[in-house]
XYZ file of C-alpha atoms in Angstrom:
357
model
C -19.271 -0.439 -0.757
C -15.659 0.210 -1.314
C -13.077 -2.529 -0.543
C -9.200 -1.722 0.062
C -7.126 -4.111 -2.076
C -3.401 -5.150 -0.951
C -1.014 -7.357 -1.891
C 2.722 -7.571 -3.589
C 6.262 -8.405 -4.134
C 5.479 -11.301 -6.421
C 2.938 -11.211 -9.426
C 1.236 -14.017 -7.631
C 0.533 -11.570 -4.663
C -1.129 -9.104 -7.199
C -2.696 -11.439 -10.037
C -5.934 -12.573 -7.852
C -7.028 -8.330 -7.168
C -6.687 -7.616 -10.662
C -9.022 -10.525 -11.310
C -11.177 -8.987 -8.668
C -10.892 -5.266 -9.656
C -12.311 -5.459 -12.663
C -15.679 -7.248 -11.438
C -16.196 -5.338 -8.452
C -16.186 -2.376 -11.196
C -18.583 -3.710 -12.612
C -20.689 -3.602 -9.870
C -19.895 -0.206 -8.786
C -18.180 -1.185 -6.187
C -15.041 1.472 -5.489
C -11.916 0.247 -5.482
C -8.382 1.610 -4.055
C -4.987 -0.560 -3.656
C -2.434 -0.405 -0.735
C 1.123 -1.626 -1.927
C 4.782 -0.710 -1.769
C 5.959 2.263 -2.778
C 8.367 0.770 -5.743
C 7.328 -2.656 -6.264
C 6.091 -4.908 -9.138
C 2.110 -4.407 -7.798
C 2.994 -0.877 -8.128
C 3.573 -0.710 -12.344
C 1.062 -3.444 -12.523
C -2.114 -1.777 -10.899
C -1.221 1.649 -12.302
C -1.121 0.248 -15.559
C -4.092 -2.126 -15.539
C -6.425 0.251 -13.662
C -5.048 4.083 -14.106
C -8.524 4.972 -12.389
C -8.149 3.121 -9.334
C -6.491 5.185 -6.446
C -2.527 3.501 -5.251
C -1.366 3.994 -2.352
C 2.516 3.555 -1.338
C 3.786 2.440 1.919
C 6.662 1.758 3.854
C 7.194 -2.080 3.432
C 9.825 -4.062 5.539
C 11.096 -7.489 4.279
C 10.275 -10.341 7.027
C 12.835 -12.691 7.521
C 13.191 -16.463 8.951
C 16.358 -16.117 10.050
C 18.708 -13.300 12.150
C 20.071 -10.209 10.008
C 21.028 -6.704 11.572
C 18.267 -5.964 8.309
C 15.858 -6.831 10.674
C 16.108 -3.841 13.077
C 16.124 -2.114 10.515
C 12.863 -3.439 9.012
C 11.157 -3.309 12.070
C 11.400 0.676 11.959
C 10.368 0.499 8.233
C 7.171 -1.693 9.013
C 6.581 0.409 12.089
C 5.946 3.105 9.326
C 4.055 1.416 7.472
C 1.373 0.211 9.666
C 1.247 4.323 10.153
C 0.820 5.043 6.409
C -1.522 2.195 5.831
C -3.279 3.769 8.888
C -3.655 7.278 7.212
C -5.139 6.009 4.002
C -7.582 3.388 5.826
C -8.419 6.149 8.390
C -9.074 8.402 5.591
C -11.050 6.380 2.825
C -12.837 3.751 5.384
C -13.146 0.687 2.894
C -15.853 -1.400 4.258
C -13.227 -4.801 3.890
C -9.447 -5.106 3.199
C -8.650 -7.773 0.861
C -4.929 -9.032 1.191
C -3.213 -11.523 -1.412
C -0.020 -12.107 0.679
C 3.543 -10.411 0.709
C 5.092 -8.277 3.066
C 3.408 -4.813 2.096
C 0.200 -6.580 3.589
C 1.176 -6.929 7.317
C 1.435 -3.032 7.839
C -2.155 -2.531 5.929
C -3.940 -5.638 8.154
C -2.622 -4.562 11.614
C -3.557 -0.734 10.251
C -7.540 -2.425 9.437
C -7.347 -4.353 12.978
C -6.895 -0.834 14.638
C -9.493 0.766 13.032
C -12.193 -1.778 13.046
C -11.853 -2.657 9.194
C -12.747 -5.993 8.407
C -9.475 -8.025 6.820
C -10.048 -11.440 4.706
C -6.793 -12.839 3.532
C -6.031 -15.331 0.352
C -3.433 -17.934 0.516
C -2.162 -19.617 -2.877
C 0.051 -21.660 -1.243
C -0.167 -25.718 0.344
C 1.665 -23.762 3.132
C 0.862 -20.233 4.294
C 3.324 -17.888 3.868
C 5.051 -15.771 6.621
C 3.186 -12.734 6.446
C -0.069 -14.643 5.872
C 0.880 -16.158 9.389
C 1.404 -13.084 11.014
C -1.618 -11.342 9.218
C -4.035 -14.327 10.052
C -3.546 -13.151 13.724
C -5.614 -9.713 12.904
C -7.999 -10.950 9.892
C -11.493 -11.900 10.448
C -11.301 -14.646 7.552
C -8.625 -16.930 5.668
C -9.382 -18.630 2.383
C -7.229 -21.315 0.696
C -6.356 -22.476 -2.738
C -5.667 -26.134 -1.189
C -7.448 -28.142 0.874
C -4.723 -29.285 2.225
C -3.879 -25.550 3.951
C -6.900 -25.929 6.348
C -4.905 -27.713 8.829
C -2.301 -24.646 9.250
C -5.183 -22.561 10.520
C -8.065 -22.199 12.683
C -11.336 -23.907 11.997
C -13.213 -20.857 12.326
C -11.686 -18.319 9.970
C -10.752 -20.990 7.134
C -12.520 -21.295 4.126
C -11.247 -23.656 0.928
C -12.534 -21.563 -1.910
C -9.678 -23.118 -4.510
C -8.067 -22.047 -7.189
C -8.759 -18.504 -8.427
C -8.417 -18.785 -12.345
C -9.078 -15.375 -14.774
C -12.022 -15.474 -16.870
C -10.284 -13.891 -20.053
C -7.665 -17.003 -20.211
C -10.467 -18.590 -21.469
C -10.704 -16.002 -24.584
C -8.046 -17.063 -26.638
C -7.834 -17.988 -30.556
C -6.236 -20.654 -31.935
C -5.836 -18.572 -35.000
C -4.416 -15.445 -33.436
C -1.933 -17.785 -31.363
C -1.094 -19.213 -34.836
C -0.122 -15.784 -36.452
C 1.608 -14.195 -33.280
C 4.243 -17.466 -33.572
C 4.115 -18.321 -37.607
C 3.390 -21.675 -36.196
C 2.533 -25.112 -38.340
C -0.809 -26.396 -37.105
C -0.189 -29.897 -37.368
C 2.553 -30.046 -34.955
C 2.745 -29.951 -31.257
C 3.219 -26.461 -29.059
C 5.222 -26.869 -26.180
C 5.000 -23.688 -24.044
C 7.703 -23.297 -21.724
C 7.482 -20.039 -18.705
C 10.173 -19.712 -15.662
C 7.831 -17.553 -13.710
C 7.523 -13.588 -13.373
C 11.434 -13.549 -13.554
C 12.470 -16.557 -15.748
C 14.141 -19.298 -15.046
C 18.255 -19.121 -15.681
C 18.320 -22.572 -14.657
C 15.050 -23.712 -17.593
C 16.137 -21.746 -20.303
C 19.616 -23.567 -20.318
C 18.460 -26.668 -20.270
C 15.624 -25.964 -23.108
C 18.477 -24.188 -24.923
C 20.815 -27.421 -24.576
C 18.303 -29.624 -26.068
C 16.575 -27.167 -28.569
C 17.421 -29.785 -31.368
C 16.574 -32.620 -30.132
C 13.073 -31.102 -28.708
C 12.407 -28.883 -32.518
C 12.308 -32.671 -33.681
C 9.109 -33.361 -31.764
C 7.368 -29.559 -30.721
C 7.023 -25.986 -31.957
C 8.364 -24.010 -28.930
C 7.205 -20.973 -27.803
C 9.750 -19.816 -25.075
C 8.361 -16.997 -22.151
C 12.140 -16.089 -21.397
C 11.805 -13.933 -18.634
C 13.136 -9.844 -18.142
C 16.508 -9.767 -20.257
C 16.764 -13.817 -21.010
C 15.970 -13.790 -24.497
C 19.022 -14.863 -26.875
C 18.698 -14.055 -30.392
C 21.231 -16.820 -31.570
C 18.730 -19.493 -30.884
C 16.459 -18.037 -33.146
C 15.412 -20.622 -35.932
C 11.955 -21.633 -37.761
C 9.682 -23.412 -34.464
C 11.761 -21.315 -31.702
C 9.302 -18.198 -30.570
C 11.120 -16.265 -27.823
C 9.157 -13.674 -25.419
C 10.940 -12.130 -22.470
C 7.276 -11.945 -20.966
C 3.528 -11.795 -22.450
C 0.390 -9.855 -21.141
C -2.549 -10.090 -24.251
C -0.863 -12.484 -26.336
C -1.146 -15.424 -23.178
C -4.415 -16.383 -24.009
C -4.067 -16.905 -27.672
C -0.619 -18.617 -27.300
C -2.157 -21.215 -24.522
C -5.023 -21.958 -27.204
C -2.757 -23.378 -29.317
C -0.752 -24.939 -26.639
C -0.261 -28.604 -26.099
C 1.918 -29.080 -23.152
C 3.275 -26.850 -20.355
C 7.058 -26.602 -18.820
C 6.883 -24.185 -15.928
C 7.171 -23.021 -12.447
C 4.617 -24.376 -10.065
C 3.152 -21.008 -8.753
C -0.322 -21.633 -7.448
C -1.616 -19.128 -9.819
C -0.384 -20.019 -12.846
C -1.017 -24.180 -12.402
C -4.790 -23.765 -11.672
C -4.746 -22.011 -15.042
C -3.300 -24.840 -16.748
C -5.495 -27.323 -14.561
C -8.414 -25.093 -16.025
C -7.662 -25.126 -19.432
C -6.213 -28.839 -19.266
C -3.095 -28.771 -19.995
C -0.917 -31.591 -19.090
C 2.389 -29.903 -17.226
C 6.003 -30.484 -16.353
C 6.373 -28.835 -13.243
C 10.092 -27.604 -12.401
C 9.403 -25.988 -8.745
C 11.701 -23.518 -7.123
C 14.201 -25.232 -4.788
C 14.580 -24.661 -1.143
C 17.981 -22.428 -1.712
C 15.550 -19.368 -3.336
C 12.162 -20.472 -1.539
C 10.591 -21.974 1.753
C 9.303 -24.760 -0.218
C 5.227 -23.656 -1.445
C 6.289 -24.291 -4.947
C 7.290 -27.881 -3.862
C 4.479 -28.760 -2.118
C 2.354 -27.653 -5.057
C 3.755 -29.395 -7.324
C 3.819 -32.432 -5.230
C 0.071 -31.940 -4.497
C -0.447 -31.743 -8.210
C 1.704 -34.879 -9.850
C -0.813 -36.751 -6.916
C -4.321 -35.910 -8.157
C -2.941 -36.919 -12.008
C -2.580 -33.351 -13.292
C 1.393 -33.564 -14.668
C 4.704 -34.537 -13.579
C 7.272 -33.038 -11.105
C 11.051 -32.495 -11.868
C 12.809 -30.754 -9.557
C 15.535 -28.478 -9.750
C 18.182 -30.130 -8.513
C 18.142 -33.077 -10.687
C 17.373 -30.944 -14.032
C 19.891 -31.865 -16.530
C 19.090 -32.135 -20.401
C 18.832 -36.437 -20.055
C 16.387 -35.817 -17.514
C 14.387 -32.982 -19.190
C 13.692 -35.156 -22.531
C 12.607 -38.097 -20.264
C 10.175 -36.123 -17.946
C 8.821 -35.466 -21.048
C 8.753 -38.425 -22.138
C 6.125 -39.388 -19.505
C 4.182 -36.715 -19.775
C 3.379 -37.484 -23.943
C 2.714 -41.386 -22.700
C 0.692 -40.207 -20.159
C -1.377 -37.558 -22.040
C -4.990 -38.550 -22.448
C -5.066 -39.934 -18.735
C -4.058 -36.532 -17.357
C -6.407 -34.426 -19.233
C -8.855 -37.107 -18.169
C -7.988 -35.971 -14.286
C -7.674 -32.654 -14.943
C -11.455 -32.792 -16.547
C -13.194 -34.318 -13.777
C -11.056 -32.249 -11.383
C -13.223 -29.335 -8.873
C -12.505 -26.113 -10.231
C -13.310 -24.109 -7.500
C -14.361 -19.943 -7.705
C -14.509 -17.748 -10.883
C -13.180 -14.235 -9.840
C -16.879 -13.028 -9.563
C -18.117 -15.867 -7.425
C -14.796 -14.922 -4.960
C -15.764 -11.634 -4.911
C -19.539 -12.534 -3.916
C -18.002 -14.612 -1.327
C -16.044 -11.837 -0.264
C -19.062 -9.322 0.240
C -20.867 -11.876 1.760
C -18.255 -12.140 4.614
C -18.289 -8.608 5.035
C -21.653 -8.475 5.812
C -21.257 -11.061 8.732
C -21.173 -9.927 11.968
C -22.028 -6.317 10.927
């Protein structure tokens, strides 16, 4: 069995396969990975997994909306589909597996062509573009919500859940103390802006620092080049990002302040922590982070501030309600349906290769 993996552009188009990689290892199952030629799946997957075989394509970017880019894009995704073709034609996976993002359109349409079975995973309430596009060629669909099964046919959809890492569940409350020097009898609040940080969530965590030192420990996940050194104080730990610490520094975690990628709120659904959501706006986004976040302040699991209306009053009083509303959210987020481990998904995912065959 060997199964093509693609997917990129965003950490949460890459996060899922390198959940799956390493347990379809395990079961000697070979592995190869179809992404861009220069983006973030790129250093990710070569780093993780220096044994697994990359591949770089040509990748177009797919726009909503008119650009003379597009004509240009068209030639570059024209290319692609004949790279992706190359490598599929060459190492004949039995499946593709795609996470999303526009490197995955050439590599589906390439698998359609040659008779390669595609199943596709959507984080998002609302499938993305090139999920739309690549649910034309793939044989099955499966969603994080429930919710998403009305965007797409009846007979390719599965609701499989959120996909949550096994080793987030590995971390010490010890190690997380001696990474931040942190006093174990106060509150953590962990605050993380996404894969790129958050301009817009550091200021306003920076404008109340303060007032909020008065009632957490902080530990601050800055993003690339965000960190500021004259903020540093006893309470105030500042990463620009974390790969092996994140496990020990959510076990000593007590609420969240984040993004509301799909990825990264099933982990804190998982590990029950009550979150402050802060989704990306519709001026950088088409809206998935809203809807998740909306889907999630519904079933109980944390609050929902958006963007727009983030100011440092409004900040202190979202959290506010999250601290009165503590124990009743973990209590949601403990009787909540966690959906697939990375191993069951993958079982899933040889199981529908085998149909039809």
């Amino acid at each position: 069995m060997k199964i093509a993996f693609t997917g990129g552009g965003t950490i949460g188009h890459v996060v899922i396969n390198m959940a799956l990689i390493p347990e379809a290892v395990k079961q000697n199952i070979e592995c190869i990975y179809i992404g861009s030629k220069t983006g973030i799946e790129k250093e990710n997957i070569k780093t993780q997994f220096p044994d697994i075989k990359y591949f770089g394509i040509s990748s177009g970017k797919l726009r909503r909306y008119f650009s003379v880019e597009n004509l240009k894009d068209v030639i570059k995704v024209q290319k692609g589909v004949a790279d992706a073709y190359r490598v599929l034609r060459k190492e004949r996976p039995d499946i593709v597996f795609s996470k999303g993002g526009f490197v995955t359109v050439p590599v589906i349409i390439a698998a359609k062509m040659l008779g390669i079975k595609t199943i596709i995973h959507e984080s998002d309430v609302t499938p993305g573009l090139a999920n739309k596009i690549g649910l034309k060629f793939a044989a099955k669909f499966y969603t994080t919500f429930e919710e998403t099964l009305k965007y797409v046919p009846a007979g390719k959809a599965d609701f499989v859940g959120g996909i949550v890492r096994d080793d987030i569940f590995t971390g010490d409350k010890a190690q997380g103390y001696q990474l931040t020097g942190f006093n174990q009898n106060k509150k953590v609040l962990l605050v993380m802006g996404g894969s790129l940080g958050s301009k817009n969530i550091n200021t306003a965590i920076r404008e109340n620092l303060s007032s909020l030192l008065n009632d957490y420990q902080i530990i601050h996940i800055t993003g690339q080049g965000q960190s500021d050194e004259s903020f540093s104080q006893p309470g105030y730990m500042q990463y620009m990002f974390v790969k092996e610490e994140l496990p020990h520094l959510y076990a000593i975690t007590d609420t969240i302040v984040s993004r509301a990628g799909s990825n990264a709120i099933f982990e804190f659904l998982s590990l029950r922590k009550p979150m402050l959501l802060i989704p990306l706006g519709l001026d950088q986004s088409r809206g998935d982070q809203i809807e998740n976040a909306r889907l999630f302040e519904e079933q109980g699991y944390g609050s929902v501030l958006q963007e727009t209306d983030l100011t440092s009053t409004t900040l202190i009083a979202a959290l506010e309600v999250i601290e009165n509303n503590r124990l009743a959210m973990i209590n949601k987020m403990t009787h909540s349906r966690l959906s697939y481990t990375p191993a069951q998904l993958l079982q899933k995912i040889l199981d529908d290769a085998k149909q039809g065959d």
